[in-house]
XYZ file of C-alpha atoms in Angstrom:
611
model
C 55.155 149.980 1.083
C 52.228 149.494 -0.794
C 52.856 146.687 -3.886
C 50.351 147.214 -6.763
C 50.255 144.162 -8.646
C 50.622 143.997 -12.397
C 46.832 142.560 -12.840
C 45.670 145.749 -10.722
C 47.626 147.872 -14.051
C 46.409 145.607 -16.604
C 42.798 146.424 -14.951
C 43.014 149.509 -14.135
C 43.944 150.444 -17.826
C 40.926 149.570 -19.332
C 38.628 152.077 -16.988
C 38.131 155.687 -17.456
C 40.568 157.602 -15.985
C 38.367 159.371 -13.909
C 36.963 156.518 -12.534
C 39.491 156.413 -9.806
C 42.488 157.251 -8.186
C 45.278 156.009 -5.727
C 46.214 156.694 -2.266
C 49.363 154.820 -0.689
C 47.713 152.134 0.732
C 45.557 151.317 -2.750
C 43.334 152.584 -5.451
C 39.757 153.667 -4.570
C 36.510 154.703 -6.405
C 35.831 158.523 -6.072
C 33.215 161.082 -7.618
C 33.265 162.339 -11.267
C 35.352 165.531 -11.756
C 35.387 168.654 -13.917
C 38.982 168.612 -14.046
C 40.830 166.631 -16.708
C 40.775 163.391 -17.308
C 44.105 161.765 -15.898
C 46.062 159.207 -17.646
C 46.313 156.060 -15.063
C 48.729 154.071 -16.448
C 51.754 155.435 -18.904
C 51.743 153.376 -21.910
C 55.088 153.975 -22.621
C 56.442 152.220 -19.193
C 53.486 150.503 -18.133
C 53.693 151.914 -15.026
C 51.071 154.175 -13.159
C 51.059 157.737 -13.678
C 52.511 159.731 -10.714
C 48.600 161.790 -11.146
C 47.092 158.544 -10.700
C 47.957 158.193 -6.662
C 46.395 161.528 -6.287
C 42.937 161.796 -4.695
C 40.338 163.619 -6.961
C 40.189 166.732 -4.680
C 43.787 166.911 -5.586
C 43.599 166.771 -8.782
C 40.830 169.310 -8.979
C 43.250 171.630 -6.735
C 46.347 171.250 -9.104
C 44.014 171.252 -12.364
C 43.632 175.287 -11.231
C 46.549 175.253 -9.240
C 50.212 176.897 -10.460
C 51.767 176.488 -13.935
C 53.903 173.777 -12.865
C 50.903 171.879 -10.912
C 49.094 172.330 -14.398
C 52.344 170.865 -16.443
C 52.299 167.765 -14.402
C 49.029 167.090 -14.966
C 49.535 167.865 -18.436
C 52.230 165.413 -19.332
C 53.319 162.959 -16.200
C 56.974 163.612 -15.086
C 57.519 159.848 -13.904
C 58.005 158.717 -17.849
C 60.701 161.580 -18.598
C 63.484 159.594 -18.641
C 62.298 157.839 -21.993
C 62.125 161.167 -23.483
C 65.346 161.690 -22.267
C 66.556 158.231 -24.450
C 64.306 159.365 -27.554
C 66.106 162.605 -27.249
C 68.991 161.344 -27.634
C 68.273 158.823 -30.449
C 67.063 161.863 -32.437
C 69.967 164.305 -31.741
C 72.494 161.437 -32.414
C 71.081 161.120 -35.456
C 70.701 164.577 -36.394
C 67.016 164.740 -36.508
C 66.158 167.087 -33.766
C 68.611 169.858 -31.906
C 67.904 170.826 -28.078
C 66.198 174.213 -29.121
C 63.329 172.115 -30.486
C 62.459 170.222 -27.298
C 59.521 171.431 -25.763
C 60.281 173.786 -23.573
C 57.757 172.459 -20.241
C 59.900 169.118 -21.189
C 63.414 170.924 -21.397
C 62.884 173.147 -18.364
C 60.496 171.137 -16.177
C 59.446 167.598 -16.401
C 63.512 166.420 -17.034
C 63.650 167.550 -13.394
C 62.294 164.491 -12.638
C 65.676 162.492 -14.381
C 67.619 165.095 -12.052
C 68.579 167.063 -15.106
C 67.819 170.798 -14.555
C 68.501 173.020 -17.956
C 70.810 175.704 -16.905
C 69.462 178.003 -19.898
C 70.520 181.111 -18.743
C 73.990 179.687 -18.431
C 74.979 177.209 -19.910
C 72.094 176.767 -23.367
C 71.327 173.049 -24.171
C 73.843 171.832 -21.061
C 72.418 170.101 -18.190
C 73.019 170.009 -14.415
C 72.214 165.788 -13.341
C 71.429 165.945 -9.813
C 71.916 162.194 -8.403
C 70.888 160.271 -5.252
C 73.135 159.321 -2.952
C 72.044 157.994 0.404
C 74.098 159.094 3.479
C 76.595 160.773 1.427
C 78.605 157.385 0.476
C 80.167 156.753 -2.605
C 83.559 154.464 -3.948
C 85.926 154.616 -6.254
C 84.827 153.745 -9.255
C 82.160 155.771 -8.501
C 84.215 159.252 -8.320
C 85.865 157.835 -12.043
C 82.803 157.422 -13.344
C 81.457 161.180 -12.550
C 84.925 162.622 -14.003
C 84.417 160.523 -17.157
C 80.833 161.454 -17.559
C 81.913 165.626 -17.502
C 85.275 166.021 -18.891
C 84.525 165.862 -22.450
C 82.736 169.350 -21.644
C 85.886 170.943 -20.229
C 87.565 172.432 -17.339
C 85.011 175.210 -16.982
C 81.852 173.793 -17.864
C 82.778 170.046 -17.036
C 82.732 169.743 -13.252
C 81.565 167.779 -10.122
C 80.092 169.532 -7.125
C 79.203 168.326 -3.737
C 76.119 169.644 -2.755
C 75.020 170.478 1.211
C 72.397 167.463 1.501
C 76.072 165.024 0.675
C 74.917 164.639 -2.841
C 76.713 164.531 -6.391
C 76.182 166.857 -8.975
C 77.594 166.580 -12.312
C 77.741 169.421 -14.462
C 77.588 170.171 -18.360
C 75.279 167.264 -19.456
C 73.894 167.229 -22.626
C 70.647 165.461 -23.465
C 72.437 163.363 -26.241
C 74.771 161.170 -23.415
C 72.217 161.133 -20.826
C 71.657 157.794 -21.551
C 74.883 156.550 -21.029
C 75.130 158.358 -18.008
C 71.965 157.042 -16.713
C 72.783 153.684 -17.497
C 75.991 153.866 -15.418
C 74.454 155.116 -12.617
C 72.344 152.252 -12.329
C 74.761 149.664 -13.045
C 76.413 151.418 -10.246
C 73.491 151.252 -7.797
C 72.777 155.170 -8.500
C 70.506 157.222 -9.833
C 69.340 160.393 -10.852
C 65.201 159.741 -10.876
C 63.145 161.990 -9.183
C 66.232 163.935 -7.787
C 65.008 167.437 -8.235
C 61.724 169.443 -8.722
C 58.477 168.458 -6.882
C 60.165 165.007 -5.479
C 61.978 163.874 -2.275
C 65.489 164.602 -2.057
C 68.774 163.325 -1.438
C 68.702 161.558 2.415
C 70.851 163.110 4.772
C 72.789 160.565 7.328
C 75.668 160.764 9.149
C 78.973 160.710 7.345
C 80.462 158.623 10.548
C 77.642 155.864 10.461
C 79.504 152.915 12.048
C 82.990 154.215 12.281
C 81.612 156.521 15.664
C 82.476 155.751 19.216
C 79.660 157.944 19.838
C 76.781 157.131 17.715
C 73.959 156.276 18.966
C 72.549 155.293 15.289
C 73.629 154.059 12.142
C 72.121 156.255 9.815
C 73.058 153.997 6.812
C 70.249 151.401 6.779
C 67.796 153.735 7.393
C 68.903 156.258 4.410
C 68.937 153.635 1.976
C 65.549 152.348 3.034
C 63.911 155.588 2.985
C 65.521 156.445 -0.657
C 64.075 152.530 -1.573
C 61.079 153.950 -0.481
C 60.635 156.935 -2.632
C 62.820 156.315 -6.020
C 62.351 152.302 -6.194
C 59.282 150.562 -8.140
C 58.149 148.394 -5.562
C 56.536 146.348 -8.418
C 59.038 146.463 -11.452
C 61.784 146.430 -8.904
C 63.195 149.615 -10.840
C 64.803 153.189 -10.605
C 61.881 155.764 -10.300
C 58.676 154.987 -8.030
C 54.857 157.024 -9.658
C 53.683 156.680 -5.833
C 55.557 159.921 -4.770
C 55.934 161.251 -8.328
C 53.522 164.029 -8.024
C 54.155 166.322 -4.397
C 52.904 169.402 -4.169
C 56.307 170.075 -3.939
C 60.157 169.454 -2.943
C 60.615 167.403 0.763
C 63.911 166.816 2.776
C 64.364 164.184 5.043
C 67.298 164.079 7.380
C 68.379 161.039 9.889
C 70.889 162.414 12.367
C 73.058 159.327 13.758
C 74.701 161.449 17.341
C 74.346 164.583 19.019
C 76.426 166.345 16.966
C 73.521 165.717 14.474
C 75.862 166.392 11.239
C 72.959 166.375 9.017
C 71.136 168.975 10.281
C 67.713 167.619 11.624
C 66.770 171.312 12.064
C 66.858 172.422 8.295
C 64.751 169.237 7.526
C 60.657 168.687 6.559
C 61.587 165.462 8.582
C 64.455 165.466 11.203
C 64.855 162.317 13.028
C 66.322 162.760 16.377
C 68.027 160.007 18.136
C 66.952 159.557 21.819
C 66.293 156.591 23.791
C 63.241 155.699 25.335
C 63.221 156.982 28.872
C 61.340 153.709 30.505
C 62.170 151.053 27.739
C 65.678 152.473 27.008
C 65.547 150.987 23.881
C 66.796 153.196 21.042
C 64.514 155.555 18.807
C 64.213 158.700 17.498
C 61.872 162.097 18.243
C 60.686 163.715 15.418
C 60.948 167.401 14.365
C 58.926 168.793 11.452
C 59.057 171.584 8.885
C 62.358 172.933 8.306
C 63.028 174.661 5.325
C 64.154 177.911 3.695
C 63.260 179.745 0.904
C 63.204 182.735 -0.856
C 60.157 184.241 0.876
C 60.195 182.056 4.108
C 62.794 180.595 6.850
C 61.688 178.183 9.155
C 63.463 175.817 11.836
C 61.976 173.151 12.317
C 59.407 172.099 15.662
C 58.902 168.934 17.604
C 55.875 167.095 17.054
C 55.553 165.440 20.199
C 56.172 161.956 18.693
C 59.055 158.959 19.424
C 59.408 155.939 17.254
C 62.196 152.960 17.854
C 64.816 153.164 15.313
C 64.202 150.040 12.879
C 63.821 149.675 9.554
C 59.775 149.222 9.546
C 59.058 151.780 12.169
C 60.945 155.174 10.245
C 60.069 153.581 6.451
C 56.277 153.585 8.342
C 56.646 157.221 9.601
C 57.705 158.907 6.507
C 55.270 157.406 4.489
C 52.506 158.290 6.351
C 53.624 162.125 6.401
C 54.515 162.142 2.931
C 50.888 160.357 1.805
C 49.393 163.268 3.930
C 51.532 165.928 2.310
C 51.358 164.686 -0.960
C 47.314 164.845 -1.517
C 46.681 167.910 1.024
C 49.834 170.185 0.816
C 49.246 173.523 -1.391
C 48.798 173.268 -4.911
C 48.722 177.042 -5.979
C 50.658 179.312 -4.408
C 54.258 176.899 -4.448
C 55.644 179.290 -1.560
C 52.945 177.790 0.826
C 53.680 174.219 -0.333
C 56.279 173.139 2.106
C 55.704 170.885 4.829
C 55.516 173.569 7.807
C 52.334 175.564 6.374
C 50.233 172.194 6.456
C 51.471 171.478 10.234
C 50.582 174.883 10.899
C 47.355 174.860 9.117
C 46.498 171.361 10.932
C 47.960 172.830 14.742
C 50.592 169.873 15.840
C 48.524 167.836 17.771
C 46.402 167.793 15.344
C 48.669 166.864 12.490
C 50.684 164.255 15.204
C 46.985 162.593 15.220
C 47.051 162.546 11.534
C 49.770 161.013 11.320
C 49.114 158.271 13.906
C 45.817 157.587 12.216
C 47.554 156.962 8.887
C 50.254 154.784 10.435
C 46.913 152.697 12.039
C 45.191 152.573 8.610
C 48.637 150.699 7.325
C 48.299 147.655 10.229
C 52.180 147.113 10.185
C 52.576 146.844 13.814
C 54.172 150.636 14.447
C 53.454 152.383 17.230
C 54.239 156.083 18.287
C 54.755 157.499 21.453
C 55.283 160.935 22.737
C 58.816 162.305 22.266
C 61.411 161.425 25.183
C 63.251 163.779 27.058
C 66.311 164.646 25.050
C 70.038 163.706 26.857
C 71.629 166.560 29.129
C 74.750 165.912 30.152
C 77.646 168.319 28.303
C 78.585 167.558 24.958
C 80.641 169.507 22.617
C 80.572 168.761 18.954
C 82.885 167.456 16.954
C 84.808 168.041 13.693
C 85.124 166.063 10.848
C 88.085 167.721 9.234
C 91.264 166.103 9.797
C 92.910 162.568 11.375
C 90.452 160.648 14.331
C 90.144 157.546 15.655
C 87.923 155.359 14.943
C 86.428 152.905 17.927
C 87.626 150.070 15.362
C 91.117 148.994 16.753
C 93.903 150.399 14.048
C 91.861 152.775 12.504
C 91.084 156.207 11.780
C 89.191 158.461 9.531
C 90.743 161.297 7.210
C 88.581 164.608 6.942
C 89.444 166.277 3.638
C 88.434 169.827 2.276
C 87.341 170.378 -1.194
C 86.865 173.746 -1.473
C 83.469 175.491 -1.751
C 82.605 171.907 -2.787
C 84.067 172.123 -6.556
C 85.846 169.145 -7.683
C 87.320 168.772 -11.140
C 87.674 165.308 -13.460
C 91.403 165.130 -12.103
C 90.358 165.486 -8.343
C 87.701 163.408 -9.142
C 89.956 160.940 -9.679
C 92.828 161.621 -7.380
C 90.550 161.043 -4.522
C 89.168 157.551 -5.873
C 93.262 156.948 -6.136
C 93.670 157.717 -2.450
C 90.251 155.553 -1.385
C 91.018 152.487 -3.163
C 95.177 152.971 -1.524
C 94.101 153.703 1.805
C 90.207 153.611 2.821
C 88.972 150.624 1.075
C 87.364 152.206 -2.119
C 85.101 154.099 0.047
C 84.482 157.718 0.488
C 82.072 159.673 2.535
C 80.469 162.990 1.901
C 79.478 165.587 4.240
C 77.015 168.171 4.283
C 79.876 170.975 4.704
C 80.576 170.048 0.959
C 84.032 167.724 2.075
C 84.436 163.923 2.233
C 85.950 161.753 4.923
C 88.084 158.266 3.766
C 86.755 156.064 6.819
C 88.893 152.872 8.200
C 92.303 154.482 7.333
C 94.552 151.990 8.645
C 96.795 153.912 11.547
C 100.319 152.807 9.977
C 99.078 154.305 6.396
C 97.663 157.741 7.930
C 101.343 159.452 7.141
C 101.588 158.460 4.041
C 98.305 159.242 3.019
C 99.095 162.919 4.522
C 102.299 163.151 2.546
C 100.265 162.335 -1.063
C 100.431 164.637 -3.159
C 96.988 165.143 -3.921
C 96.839 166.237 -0.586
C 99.734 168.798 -0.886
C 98.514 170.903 -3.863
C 96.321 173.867 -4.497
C 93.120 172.510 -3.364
C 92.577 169.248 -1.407
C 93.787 169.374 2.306
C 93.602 167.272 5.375
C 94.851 169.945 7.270
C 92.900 173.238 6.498
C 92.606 176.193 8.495
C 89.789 176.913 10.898
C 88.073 179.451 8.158
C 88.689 177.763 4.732
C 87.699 174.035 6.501
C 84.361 175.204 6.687
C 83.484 177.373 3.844
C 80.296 176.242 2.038
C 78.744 177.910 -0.774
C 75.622 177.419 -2.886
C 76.409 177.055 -7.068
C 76.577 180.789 -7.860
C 75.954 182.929 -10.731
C 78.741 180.574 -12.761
C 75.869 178.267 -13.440
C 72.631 179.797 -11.451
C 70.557 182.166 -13.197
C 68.728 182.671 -9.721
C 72.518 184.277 -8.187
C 72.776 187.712 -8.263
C 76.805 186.973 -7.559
C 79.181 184.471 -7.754
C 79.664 182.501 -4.768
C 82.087 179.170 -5.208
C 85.633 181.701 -6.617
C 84.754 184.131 -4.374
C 84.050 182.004 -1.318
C 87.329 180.026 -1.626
C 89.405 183.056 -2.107
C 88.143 185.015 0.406
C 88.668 182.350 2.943
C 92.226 181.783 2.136
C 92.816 185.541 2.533
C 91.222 185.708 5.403
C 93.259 182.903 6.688
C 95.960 185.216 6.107
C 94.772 187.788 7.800
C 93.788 186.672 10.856
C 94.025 183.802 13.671
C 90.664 182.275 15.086
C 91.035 179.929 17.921
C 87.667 177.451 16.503
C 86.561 176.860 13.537
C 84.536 179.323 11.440
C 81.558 178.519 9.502
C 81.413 180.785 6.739
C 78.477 179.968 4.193
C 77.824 182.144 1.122
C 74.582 182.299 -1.218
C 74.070 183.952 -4.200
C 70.388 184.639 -3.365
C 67.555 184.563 -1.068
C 67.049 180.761 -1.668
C 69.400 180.112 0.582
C 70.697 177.308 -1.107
C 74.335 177.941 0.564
C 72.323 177.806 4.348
C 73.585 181.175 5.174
C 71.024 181.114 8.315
C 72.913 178.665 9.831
C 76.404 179.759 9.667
C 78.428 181.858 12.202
C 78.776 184.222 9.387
C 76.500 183.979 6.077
C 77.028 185.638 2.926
C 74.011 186.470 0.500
C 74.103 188.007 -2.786
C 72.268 190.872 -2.644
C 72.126 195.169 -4.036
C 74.972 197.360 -3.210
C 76.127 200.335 -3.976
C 79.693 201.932 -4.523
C 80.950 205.295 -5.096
C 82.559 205.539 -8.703
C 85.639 207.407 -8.239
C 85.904 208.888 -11.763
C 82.061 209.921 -11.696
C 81.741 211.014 -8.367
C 78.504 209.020 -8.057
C 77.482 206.083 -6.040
C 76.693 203.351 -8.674
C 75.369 199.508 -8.362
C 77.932 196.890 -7.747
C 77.603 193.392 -6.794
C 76.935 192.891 -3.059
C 75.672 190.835 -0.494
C 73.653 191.037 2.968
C 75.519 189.484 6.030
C 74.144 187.022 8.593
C 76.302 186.290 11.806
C 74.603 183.754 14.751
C 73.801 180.970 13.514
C 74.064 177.759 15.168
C 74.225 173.971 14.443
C 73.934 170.940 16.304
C 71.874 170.279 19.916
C 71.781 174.111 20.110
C 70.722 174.627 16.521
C 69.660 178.114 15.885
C 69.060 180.354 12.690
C 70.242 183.900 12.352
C 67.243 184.896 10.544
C 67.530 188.954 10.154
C 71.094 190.466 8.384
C 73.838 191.719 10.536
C 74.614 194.050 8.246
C 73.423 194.808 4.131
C 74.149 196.369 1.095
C 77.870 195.785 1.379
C 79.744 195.655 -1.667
C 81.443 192.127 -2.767
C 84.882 193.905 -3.819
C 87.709 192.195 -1.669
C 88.434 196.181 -0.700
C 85.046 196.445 1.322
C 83.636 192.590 2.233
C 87.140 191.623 3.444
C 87.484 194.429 5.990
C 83.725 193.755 6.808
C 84.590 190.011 7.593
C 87.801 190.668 9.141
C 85.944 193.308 12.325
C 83.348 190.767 12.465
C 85.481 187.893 13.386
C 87.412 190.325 16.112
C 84.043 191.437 17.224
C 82.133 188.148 17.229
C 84.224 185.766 17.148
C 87.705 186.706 18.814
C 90.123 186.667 15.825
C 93.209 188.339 16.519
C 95.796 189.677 13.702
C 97.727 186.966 12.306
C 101.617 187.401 12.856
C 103.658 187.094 10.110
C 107.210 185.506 10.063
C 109.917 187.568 8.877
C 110.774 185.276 5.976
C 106.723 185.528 4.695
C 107.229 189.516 5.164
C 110.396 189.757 3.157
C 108.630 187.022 0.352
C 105.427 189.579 0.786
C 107.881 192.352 -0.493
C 109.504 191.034 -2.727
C 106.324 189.492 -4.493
C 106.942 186.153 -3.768
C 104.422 185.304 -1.048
């Protein structure tokens, strides 16, 4: 990582701004420019600008580039959080409501705090996106979040887990941002440069050192990677101006097994763990370019390239890919601005050589070779819901569902209660929206399964094969992008289906409220997206538009990843009367569901009213 010294600043502040610019491995002279001048260092910080790593041609590309390229040239996003404190000051003291913030401040640049104005929503309430490496979190922790969104209610005032194991709190207002913020850091956290054009949360695996059959811990190398892209290398603070200005968003995913339970194949950067086939030491290949969108899907390829799995080596990698995206990636049209398009535009030899050169022009000693041949023997993936062993003697880990990912300030806090009783304080996050309690000691597993958190509405260690692996993207509660509601409908539907029928495997059911594809529909066994529909209106006699939803079925995950990229089926309406009899023939069909059987005691309670 590149460390710019505070007499380089104190320098480079006194020359014109257009006298230079940064790349990651330091600042170099470059031509004059018709575009802009660009503030180099932020006076208010003292930092550099997140502009000021760009290369001119960059610059020049963004200065004509989209509306948001031209708003972050505009005003730099790295400095938002002291708007976000001076904000605050001024609606504290009544001097300023939310409807006079600037609007490129209120819907844009506070992106780059992780707070993402939910105007169509929720007016002057936030969502804070945080960063949380691997998925792992504690107790006080969990407290913290409920504390931070109660005072805004049951409806409004509520945690979600997201599919990349992060935290998102919902209902923030600008005016106790601060204190949030500050908490989050004097809990190791943070929001910076969570959302918008910056790298998001790192994907590990949630069994990272509690696996008898990992082949990586993920957890050293998630952190690293998040040091290297939200940490001042200089100041030694939350928030780093080197990668505050991509050309766009860019996942990163470090899979720890083959099960690979973050989903390498989703990722702008998978890495792939694989041993070397002469050295047999331990590495990873790389795959490239996953993403999905509203106008594009794309798994991700291999890029012919194998690195050893230290610390040096993957921080090494990612930088140089990110450097490369970061000043050549699109700066126009933001659908072409993904990772993927620039392999494709280099060819991936050509962008593997890229790389390599970059990596050379750092002199750290990494080397690349050319991927190794993936293992073969059989191996079935695992599941994460429920009571394993652990290879540590006496132990076992405790898969919990939260449903569709929604917790409340109570749950919030009823599952720090049952980490700090049983696993230590510590709870891990997966990217099916759920958390595991790792090092459950063996002799406290039944009692843990007998609290009542565990026994109530929501929270089970023990869910059925459909509702254990329901995921669902935020919905039109809080999304003004969903056309439906995903997270109420998602978790009732799956608990009448699990009425309905019996499935012998789990289910993956994943809903989205829009082409995004925020919920991952592609790579579920059956995928839900909002979508047009029409119904016929009894009392009219007419067919009239309802809320509906395209259905995906195919997709796969782990070594045999695959996404189900065309609809099985559209336009179907999302009425329980039509999707549930849709769902239900599908999982016969597809999946070989059978009728469920129902006891004579559940039949008589079904007449009666009772069940």
């Amino acid at each position: 990582m590149v460390k710019y010294s505070r007499a380089l600043i104190i320098a480079a502040a006194a020359v014109p701004a257009y006298a230079f610019t940064a790349s990651s491995y330091g600042r170099r002279a470059t031509s004059l420019s018709s575009a802009p001048p660009i503030e180099q260092i932020d006076t208010r910080t003292g930092k550099p600008t997140g502009s000021s790593f760009l290369p001119q041609d960059t610059i020049d590309r963004a200065a004509v580039g989209s509306p948001i390229e031209k708003a972050k040239l505009a005003k730099d996003g790295t400095s938002a959080f002291v708007d976000v404190y001076e904000y605050a000051a001024k609606f504290r003291a009544g001097e300023m409501t939310w409807e006079e913030v600037e609007k490129a401040d209120m819907n844009t640049r506070l992106k780059y705090v992780g707070m993402l104005h939910r105007d169509k929503r929720t007016p002057g309430q936030f969502m804070m996106r945080l960063k949380v490496p691997n998925g792992i979190v504690n107790a006080d922790q969990m407290r913290f979040y409920a504390d931070c969104v109660e005072k805004y209610g049951e409806e409004k005032g509520v945690i979600d887990i997201t599919t990349r194991q992060n935290i998102q709190l919902r209902g923030v207002k600008i005016e106790d941002a601060p204190d949030i913020i500050d908490g989050l850091h004097a809990r190791n956290q943070t929001s910076f440069q969570s959302a918008l054009d910056s790298v998001r949360n790192m994907v590990g695996s949630p069994l990272a050192g509690i696996d008898d059959q990992e082949m990586v811990d993920t957890r050293e190398f998630c952190n690293a990677l998040n040091d290297l892209v939200s940490l001042d290398p200089v100041t030694e603070t939350r928030g780093n101006p080197m990668w505050g200005n991509l050309p766009r968003k860019f996942n990163i995913a470090v899979s720890g097994s083959r099960d690979d339970y973050a989903h390498t194949h989703i990722n702008d950067i998978g890495l792939v763990p694989c041993k070397h086939a002469e050295t047999g030491v331990m590495g990873f290949n790389l795959v490239l370019g996953g993403y999905m969108s509203i106008k594009r899907v794309a798994e991700s390829i291999p890029a012919d390239m194998w690195i050893p799995a230290d610390r040096e080596s993957v921080v090494t990698l990612s930088e140089a890919i990110l450097r490369i995206f970061r000043d050549e990636s699109e700066r126009k049209d933001r659908q072409k601005a993904r990772l993927m398009w620039l392999v494709e535009k280099y060819g991936v030899a050509e962008f593997k050589q890229a790389v390599i050169n970059e990596i050379n022009s750092y002199d750290r000693g990494v080397t690349v070779s050319d991927a190794q041949p993936l293992p073969t023997e059989p191996f079935e993936r695992r599941e994460l819901m429920g009571v394993h062993k652990q290879p540590q003697e006496g132990k076992s880990r405790v898969g919990v569902l939260i449903p569709s990912g929604r917790l409340s300030a109570t749950e919030c806090r009823e599952i720090a209660d049952l980490a700090d009783a049983y696993s230590g304080g510590e709870i891990r996050l997966t990217v099916e929206q759920n958390f595991i309690l790792p090092n459950v000691d063996d002799g406290k597993v039944n009692a843990l399964l007998k609290e009542k958190a565990l026994n109530g509405a929501r929270l089970k260690a023990n869910p059925g094969f459909i509702e254990g692996n329901t995921v669902s993207c935020t919905g039109a509660q809080f999304c003004g992008l969903a056309l439906v509601e995903t997270k109420a409908n998602a978790e009732l539907i799956a608990k009448k289906l699990e009425d309905l029928v019996t499935v012998d495997r789990p289910i993956r059911i994943h809903w989205t409220g829009c082409p995004n594809s925020c919920g991952q529909v592609q790579v579920a066994d059956i995928g839900i997206m909002g979508g047009p529909a029409r119904k016929l209106n009894e009392e009219t006699g007419k067919m009239m538009a309802v809320p509906g939803c395209k259905i995906f079925v195919g997709g796969r995950i782990g070594e045999d990843a695959h996404l189900a990229l065309e609809p099985y089926k559209e336009g179907v309406p999302l009425a329980e009367e039509s999707l549930i009899p849709e769902l239900v023939e599908i999982l016969k069909n597809e999946f070989g569901a059978t009728d469920k059987t129902m006891r004579k005691r559940d039949k008589l309670k079904k007449l009666v009213g009772l069940a």
